[in-house]
Short mmCIF file of C-alpha atoms and ligand atoms in Angstrom, two decimals:
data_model
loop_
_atom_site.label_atom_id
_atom_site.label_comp_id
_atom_site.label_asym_id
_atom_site.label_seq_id
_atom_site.Cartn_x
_atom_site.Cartn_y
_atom_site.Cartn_z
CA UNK A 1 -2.85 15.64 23.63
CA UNK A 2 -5.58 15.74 20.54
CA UNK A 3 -4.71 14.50 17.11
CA UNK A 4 -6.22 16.22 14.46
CA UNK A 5 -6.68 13.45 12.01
CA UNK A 6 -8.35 14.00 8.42
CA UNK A 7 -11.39 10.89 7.90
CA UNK A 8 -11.82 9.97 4.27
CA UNK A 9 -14.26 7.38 4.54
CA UNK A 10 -13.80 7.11 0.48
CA UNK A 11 -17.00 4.42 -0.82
CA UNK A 12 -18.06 0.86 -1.35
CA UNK A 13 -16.89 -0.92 2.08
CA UNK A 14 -14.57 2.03 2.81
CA UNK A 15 -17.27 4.13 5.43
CA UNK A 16 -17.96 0.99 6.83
CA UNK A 17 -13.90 0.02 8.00
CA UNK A 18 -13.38 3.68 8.60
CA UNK A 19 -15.86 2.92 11.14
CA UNK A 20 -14.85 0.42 12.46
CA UNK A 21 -11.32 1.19 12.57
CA UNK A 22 -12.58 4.88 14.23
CA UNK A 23 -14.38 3.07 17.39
CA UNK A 24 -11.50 0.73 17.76
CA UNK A 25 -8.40 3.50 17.82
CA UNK A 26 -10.75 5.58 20.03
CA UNK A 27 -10.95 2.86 22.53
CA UNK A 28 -7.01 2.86 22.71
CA UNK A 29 -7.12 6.11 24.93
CA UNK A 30 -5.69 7.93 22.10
CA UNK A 31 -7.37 11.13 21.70
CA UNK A 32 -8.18 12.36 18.34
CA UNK A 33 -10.72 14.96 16.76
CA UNK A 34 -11.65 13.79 13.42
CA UNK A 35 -12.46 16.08 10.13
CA UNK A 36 -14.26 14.12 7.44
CA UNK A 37 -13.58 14.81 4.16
CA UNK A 38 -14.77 13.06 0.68
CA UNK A 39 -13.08 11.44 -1.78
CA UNK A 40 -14.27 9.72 -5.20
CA UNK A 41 -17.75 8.93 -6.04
CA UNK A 42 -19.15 10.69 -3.17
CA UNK A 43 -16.56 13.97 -3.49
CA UNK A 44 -18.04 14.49 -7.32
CA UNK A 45 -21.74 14.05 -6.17
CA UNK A 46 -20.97 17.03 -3.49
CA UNK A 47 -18.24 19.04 -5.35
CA UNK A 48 -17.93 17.98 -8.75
CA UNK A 49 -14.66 16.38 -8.46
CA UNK A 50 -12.88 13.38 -7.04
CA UNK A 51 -10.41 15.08 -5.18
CA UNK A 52 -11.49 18.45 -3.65
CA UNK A 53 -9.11 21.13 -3.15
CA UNK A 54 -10.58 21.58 0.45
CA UNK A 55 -9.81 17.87 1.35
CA UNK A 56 -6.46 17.77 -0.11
CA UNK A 57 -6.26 21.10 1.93
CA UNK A 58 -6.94 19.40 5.47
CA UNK A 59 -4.75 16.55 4.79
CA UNK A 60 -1.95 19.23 4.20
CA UNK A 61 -2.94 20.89 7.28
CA UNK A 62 -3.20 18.03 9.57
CA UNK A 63 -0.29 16.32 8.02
CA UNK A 64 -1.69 12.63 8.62
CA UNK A 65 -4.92 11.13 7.58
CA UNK A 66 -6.82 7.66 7.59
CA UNK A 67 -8.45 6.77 4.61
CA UNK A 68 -10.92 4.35 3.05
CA UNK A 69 -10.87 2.43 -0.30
CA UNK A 70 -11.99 4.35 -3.24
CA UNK A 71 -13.50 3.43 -6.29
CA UNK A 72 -11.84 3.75 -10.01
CA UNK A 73 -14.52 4.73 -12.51
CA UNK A 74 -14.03 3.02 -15.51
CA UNK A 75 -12.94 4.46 -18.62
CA UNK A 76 -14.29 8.17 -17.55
CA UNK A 77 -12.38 11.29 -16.15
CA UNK A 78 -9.82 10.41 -13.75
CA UNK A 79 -7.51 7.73 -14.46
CA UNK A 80 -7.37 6.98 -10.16
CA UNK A 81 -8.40 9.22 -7.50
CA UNK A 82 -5.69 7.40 -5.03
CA UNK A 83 -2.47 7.76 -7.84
CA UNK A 84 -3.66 11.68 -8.23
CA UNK A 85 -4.13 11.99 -4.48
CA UNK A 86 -0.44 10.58 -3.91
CA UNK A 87 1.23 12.64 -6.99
CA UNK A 88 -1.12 15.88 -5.03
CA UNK A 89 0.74 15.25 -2.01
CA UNK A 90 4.17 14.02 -3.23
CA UNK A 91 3.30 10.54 -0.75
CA UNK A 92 6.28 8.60 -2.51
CA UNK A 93 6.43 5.58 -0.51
CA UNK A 94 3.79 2.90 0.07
CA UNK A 95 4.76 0.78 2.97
CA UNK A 96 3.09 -2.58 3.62
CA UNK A 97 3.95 -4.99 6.57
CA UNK A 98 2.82 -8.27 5.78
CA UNK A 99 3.12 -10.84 8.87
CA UNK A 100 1.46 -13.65 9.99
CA UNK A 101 -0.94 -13.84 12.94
CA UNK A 102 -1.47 -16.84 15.00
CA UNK A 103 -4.49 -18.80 14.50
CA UNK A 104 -5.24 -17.79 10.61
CA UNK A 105 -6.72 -20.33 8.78
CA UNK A 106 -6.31 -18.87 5.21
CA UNK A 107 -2.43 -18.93 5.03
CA UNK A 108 -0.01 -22.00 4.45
CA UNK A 109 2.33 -19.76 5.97
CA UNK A 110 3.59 -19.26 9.80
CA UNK A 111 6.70 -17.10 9.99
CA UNK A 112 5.81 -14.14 7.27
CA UNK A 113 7.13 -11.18 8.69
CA UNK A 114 8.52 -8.89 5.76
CA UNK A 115 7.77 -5.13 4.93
CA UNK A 116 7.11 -3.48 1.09
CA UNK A 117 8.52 -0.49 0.41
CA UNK A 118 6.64 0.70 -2.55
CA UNK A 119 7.87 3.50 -4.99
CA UNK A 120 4.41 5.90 -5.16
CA UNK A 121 5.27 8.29 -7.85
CA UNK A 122 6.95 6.81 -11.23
CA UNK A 123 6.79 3.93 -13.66
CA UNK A 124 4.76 2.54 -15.48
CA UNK A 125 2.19 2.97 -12.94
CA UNK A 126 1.46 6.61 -12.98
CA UNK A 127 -0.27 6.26 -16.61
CA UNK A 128 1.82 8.04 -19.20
CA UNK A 129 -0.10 6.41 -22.03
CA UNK A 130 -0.91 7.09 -25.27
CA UNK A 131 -3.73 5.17 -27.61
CA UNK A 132 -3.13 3.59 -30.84
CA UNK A 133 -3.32 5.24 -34.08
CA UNK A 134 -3.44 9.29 -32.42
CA UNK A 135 -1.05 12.05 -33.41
CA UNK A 136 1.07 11.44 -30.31
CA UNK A 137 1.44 7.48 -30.52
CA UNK A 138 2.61 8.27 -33.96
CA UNK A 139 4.59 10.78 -33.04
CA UNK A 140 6.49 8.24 -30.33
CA UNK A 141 6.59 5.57 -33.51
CA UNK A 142 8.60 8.06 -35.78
CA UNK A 143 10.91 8.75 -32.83
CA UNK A 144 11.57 5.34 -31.58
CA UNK A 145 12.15 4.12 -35.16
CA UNK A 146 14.62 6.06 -35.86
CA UNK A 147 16.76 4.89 -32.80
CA UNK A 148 15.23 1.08 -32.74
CA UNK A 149 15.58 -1.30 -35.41
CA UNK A 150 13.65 -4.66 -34.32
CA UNK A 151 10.00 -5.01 -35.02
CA UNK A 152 7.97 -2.19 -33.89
CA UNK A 153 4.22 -2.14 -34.64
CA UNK A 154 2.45 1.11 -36.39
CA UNK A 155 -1.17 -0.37 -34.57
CA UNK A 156 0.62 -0.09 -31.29
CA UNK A 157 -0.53 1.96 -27.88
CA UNK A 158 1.88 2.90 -25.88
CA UNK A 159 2.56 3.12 -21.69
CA UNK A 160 5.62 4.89 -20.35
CA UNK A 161 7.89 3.60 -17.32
CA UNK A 162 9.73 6.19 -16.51
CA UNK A 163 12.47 5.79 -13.22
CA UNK A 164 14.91 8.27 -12.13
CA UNK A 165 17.85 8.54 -10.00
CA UNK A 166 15.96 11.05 -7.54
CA UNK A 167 13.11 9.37 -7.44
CA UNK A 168 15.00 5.50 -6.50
CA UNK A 169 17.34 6.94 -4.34
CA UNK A 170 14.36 8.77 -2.10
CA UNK A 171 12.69 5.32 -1.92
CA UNK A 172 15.91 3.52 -1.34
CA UNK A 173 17.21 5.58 1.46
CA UNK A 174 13.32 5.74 2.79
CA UNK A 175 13.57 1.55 3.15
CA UNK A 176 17.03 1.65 4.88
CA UNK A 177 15.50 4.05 7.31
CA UNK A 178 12.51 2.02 8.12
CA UNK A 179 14.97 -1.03 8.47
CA UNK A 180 17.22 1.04 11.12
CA UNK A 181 13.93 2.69 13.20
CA UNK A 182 12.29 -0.76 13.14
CA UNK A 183 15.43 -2.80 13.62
CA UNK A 184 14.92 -4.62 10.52
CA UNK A 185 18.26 -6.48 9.09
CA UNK A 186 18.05 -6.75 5.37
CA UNK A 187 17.13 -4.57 2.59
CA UNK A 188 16.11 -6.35 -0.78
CA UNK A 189 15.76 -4.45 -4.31
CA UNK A 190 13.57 -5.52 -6.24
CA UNK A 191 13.87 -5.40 -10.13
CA UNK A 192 14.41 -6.45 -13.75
CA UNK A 193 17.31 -4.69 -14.60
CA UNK A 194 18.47 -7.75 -16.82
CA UNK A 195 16.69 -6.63 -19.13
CA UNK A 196 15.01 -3.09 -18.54
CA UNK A 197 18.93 -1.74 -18.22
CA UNK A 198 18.02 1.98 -18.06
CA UNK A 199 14.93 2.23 -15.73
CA UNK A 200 15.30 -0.80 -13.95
CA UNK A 201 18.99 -0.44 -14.16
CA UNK A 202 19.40 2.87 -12.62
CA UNK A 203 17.15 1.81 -10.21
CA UNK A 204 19.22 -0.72 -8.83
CA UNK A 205 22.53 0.65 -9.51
CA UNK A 206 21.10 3.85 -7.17
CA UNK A 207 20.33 1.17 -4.73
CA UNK A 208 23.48 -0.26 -5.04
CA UNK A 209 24.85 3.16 -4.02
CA UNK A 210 22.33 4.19 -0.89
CA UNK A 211 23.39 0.76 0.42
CA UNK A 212 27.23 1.71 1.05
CA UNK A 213 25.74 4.63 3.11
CA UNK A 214 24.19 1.62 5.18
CA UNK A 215 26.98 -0.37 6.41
CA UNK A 216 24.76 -2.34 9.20
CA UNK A 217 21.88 -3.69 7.10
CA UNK A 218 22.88 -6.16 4.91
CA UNK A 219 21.64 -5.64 1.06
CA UNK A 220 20.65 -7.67 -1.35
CA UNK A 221 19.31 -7.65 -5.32
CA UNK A 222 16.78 -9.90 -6.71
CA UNK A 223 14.86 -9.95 -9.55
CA UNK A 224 11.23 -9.68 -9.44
CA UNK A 225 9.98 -12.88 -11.49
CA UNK A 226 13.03 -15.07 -9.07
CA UNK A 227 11.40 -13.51 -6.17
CA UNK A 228 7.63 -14.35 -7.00
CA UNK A 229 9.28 -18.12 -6.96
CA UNK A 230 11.46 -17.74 -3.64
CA UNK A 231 8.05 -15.85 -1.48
CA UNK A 232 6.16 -19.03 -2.21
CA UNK A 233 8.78 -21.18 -1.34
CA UNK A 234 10.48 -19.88 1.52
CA UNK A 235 9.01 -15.91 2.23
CA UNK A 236 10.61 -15.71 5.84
CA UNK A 237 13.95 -15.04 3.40
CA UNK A 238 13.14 -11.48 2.95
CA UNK A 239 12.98 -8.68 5.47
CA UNK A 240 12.50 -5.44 3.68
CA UNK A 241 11.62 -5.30 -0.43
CA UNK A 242 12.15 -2.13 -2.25
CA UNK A 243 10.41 -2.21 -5.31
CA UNK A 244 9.60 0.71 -8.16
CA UNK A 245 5.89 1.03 -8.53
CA UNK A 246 4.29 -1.54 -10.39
CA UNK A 247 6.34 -4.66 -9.05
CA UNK A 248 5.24 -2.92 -5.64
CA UNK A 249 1.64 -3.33 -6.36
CA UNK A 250 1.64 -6.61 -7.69
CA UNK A 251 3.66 -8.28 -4.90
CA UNK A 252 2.14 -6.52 -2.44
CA UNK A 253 -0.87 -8.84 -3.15
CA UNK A 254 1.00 -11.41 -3.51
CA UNK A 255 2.20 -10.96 0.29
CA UNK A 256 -1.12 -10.48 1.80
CA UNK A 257 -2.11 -14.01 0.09
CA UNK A 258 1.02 -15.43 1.99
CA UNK A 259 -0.44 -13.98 5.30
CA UNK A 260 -4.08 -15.21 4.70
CA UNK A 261 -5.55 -11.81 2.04
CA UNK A 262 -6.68 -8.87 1.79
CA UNK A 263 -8.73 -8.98 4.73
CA UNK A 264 -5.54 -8.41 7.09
CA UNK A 265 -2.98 -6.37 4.65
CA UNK A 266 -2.46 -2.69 5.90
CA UNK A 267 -0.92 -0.18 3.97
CA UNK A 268 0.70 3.82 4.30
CA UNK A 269 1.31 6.76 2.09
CA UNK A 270 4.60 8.56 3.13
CA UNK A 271 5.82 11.99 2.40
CA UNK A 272 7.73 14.64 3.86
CA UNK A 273 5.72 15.31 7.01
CA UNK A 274 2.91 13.92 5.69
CA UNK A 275 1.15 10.29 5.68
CA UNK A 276 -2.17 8.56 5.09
CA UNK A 277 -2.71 5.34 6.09
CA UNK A 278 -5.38 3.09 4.17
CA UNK A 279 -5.48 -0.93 3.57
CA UNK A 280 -3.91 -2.58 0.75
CA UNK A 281 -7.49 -3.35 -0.64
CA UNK A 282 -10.09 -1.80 -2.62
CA UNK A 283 -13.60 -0.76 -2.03
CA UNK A 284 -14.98 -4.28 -3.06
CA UNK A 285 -18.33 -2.42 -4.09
CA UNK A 286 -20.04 -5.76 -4.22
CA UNK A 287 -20.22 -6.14 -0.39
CA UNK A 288 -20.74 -2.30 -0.07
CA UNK A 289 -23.63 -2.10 3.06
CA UNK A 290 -23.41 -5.79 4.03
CA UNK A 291 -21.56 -5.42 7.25
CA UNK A 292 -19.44 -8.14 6.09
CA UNK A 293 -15.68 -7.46 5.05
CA UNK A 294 -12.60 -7.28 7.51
CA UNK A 295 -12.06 -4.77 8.95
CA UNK A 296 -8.76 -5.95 10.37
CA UNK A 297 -6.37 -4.39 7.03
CA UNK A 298 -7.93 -0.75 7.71
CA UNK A 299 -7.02 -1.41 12.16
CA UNK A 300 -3.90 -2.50 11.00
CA UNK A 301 -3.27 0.45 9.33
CA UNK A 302 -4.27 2.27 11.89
CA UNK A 303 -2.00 0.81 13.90
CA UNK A 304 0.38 1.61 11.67
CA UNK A 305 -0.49 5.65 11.96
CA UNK A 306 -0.33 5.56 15.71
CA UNK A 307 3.27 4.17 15.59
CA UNK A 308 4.20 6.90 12.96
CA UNK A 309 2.51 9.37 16.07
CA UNK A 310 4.97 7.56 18.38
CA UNK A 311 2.04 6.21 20.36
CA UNK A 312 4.13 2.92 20.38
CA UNK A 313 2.32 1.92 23.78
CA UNK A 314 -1.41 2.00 22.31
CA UNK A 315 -0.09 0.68 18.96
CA UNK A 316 1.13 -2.41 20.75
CA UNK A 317 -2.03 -2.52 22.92
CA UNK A 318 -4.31 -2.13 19.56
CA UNK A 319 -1.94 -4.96 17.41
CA UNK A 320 -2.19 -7.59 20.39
CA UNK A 321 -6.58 -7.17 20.93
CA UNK A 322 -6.19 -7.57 16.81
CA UNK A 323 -4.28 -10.66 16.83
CA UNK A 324 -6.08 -11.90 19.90
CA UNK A 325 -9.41 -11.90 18.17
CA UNK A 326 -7.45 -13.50 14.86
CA UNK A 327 -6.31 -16.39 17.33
CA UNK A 328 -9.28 -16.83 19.61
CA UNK A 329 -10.93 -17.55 15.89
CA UNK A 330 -14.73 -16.73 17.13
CA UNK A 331 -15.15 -13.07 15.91
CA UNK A 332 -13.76 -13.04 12.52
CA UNK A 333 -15.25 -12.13 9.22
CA UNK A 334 -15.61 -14.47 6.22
CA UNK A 335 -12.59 -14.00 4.58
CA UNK A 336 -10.96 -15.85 7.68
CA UNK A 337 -12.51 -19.17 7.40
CA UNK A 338 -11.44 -21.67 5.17
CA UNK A 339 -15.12 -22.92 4.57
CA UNK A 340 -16.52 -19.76 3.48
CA UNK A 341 -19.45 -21.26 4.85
CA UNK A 342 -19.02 -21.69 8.31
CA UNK A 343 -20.26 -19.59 10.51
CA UNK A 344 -18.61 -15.82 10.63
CA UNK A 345 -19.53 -12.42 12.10
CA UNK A 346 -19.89 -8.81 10.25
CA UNK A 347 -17.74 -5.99 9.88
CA UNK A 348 -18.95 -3.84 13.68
CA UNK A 349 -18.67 -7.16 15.65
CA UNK A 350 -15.21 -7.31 15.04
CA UNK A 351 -14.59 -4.03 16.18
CA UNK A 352 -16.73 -4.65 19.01
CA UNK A 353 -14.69 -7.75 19.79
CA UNK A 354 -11.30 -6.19 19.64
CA UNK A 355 -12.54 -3.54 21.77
CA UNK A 356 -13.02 -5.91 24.03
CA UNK A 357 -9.70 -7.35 24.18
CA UNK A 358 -8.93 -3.55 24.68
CA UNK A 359 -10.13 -3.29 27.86
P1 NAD B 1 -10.84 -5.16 -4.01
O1 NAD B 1 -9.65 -5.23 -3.14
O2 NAD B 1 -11.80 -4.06 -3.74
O3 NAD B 1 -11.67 -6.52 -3.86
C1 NAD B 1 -11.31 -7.76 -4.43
C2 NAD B 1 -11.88 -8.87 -3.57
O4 NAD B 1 -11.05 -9.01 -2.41
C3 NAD B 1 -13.26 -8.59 -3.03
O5 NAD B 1 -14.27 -8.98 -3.93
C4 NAD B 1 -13.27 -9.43 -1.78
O6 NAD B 1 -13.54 -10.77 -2.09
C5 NAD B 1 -11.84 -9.31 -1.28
N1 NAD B 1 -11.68 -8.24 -0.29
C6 NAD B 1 -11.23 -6.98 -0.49
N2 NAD B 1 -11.22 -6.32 0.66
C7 NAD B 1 -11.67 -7.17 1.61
C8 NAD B 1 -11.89 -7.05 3.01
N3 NAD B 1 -11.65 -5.94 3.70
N4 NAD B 1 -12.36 -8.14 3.68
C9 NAD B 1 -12.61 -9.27 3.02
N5 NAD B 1 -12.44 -9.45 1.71
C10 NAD B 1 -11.96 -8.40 1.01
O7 NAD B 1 -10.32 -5.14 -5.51
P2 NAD B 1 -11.11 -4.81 -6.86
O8 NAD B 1 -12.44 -5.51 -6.86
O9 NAD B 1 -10.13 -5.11 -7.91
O10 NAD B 1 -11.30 -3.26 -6.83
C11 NAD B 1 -12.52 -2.59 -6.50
C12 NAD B 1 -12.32 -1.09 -6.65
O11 NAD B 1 -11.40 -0.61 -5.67
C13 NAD B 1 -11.73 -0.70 -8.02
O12 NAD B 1 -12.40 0.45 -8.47
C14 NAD B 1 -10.27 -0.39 -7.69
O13 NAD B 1 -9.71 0.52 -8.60
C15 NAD B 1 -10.40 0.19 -6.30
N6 NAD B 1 -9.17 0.11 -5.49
C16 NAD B 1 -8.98 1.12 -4.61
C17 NAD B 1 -7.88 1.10 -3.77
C18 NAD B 1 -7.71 2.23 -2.80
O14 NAD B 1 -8.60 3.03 -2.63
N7 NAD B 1 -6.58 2.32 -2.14
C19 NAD B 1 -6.97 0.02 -3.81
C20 NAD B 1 -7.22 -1.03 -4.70
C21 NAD B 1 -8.33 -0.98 -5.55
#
């Protein structure tokens, strides 16, 4: 069998881990045809926007795509090419294994082995904003001091976090699936609903409710500022952390310092019946061209998309040759060494050595 797979090679470092990443999968046995499609920078050089119809169209069609890092422009027309691509294609949870590989120099860390479970499409995070001092902030300032009587600001802007009941429960019930497919044994949610009582609130008190539905994975509440303390401490405490959308992001980076950065954090997009898979990282434009960032966080997820293909056989083969490089120590990028100094090897000769392993 051939798996159509849509390429999005996105920009900065992202064509050259898509490559990588490509060669390495291909090696697996795993056959796949590939349709490349562009994203960002390079999508509005060639079609005048960031996020072509016709690519959104082949990711639809194929129902599963790999994708590179793409760059946010700066303070010009969209607000993020990779939140509109998610809200396109209703991709409402972000999953991110973080676990520790033998031999990795950059962690203090041995026995990481949790999963994120990121909410994709509400809070604060999808950028319902408004600037100080238009018709619409003020608008918001009339309303909300009608109802609120502390100290509001008139020279204030204003960001909306916005969490519903659908939304959290989808999420929820998405992380206690994961934890029964992949044997997993606890379920943490993640929140601040001391204090945020009717986002954060409803949020976990939906939790609270998926959970009974879940008798055999044990469940457990935390809240997010308590855990940032507990994953430095002691991380191999958690299992699987459900988190709304902005805690997700920030302690997803959190996690892939615990298992020795960026360089080896995968990541996936989940929808109904549809999924893109793309690391945790950006498109670091300052190494764009230097054959010199891991490549390991884009394999990873990789590895990732062939166990959502159920091609649990090569996804096992692929994740061993990965770690087996990471251990053997030799063929590993910069980001791997603790003297950024020492001697390390580019972006293709990691590929080339895991493809080695491969065979
Ligand atoms: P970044 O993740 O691109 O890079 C931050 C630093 O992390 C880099 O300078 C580098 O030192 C290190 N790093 C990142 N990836 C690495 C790798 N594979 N190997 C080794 N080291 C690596 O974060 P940033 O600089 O904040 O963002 C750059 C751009 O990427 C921004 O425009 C941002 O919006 C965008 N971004 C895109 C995505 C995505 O496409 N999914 C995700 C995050 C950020």
């Amino acid at each position: 069998m051939t798996y159509r797979v849509t390429l999005l090679p996105g920009d900065g470092i992202g064509p050259e881990i898509t490559d990588a990443t490509v060669r390495v999968l291909e090696a697996t046995g795993v056959k796949f045809q590939w349709d490349v499609f562009t994203v960002g920078e390079v999508a509005i050089a060639e079609h005048g926007t960031p996020l072509p119809i016709t690519t959104l169209d082949s990711i639809r069609k194929n129902g599963i795509a790999l994708k590179g890092p793409v760059t946010t422009p700066i303070g010009k027309g969209f607000r993020s090419v990779n939140v509109a691509l998610r809200k396109e294609l209703d991709l409402y949870a972000c999953l991110r294994p973080c676990k520790s590989y033998k031999g990795v120099v950059t962690t203090r860390y041995e026995n990481v082995d949790l999963v994120i479970v990121r909410e994709n499409t509400e809070d604060l995070y999808i950028g319902i904003e408004f600037a100080k001092g238009t018709p619409e902030a003020d608008e918001l300032y009339n309303l909300i001091s009608k109802n609120y009587k502390g100290t509001l600001r008139k020279d204030a802007g204003y960001s909306i976090k916005t969490i519903s009941e659908f939304g959290s429960r989808r999420i929820v019930k998405y992380a206690f699936e994961y934890a029964r497919k992949y044997k997993r044994k606890k379920v943490s949610a993640v929140s601040k609903a001391n204090i945020m009582k009717f986002s954060d609130g409803l949020f976990l008190s939906t939790a609270r409710e998926v959970a009974k539905e879940y008798p055999d994975i044990e469940f457990d509440e935390v809240l997010v500022d308590a855990l940032c303390m507990r994953l430095v401490k002691s991380p191999e405490m958690y299992d699987v952390l459900v988190l709304p959308n902005l805690y997700g992001d920030i302690i997803s980076d959190l996690c892939a310092g615990l298992v020795g950065g960026l360089g080896l954090a995968p990541g996936a997009n989940i929808g109904e019946g549809i999924a893109v898979f793309e690391a945790t990282h950006g498109s670091a434009p300052k190494y764009t061209g230097l054959n010199k960032v891991s490549s390991m966080a884009e394999m990873l997820s990789a590895v990732l998309m062939l166990r959502y293909l159920g091609e649990t056989d090569a996804a096992d083969r692929m994740e061993n040759a990965i770690a087996a490089v990471i251990k053997e120590g030799k063929n590993v990028t910069y980001d791997l060494r603790k003297d950024r100094n020492e001697p390390s090897v580019g972006t293709s000769q990691v590929a080339d050595a895991v493809i080695e392993k491969l065979r």
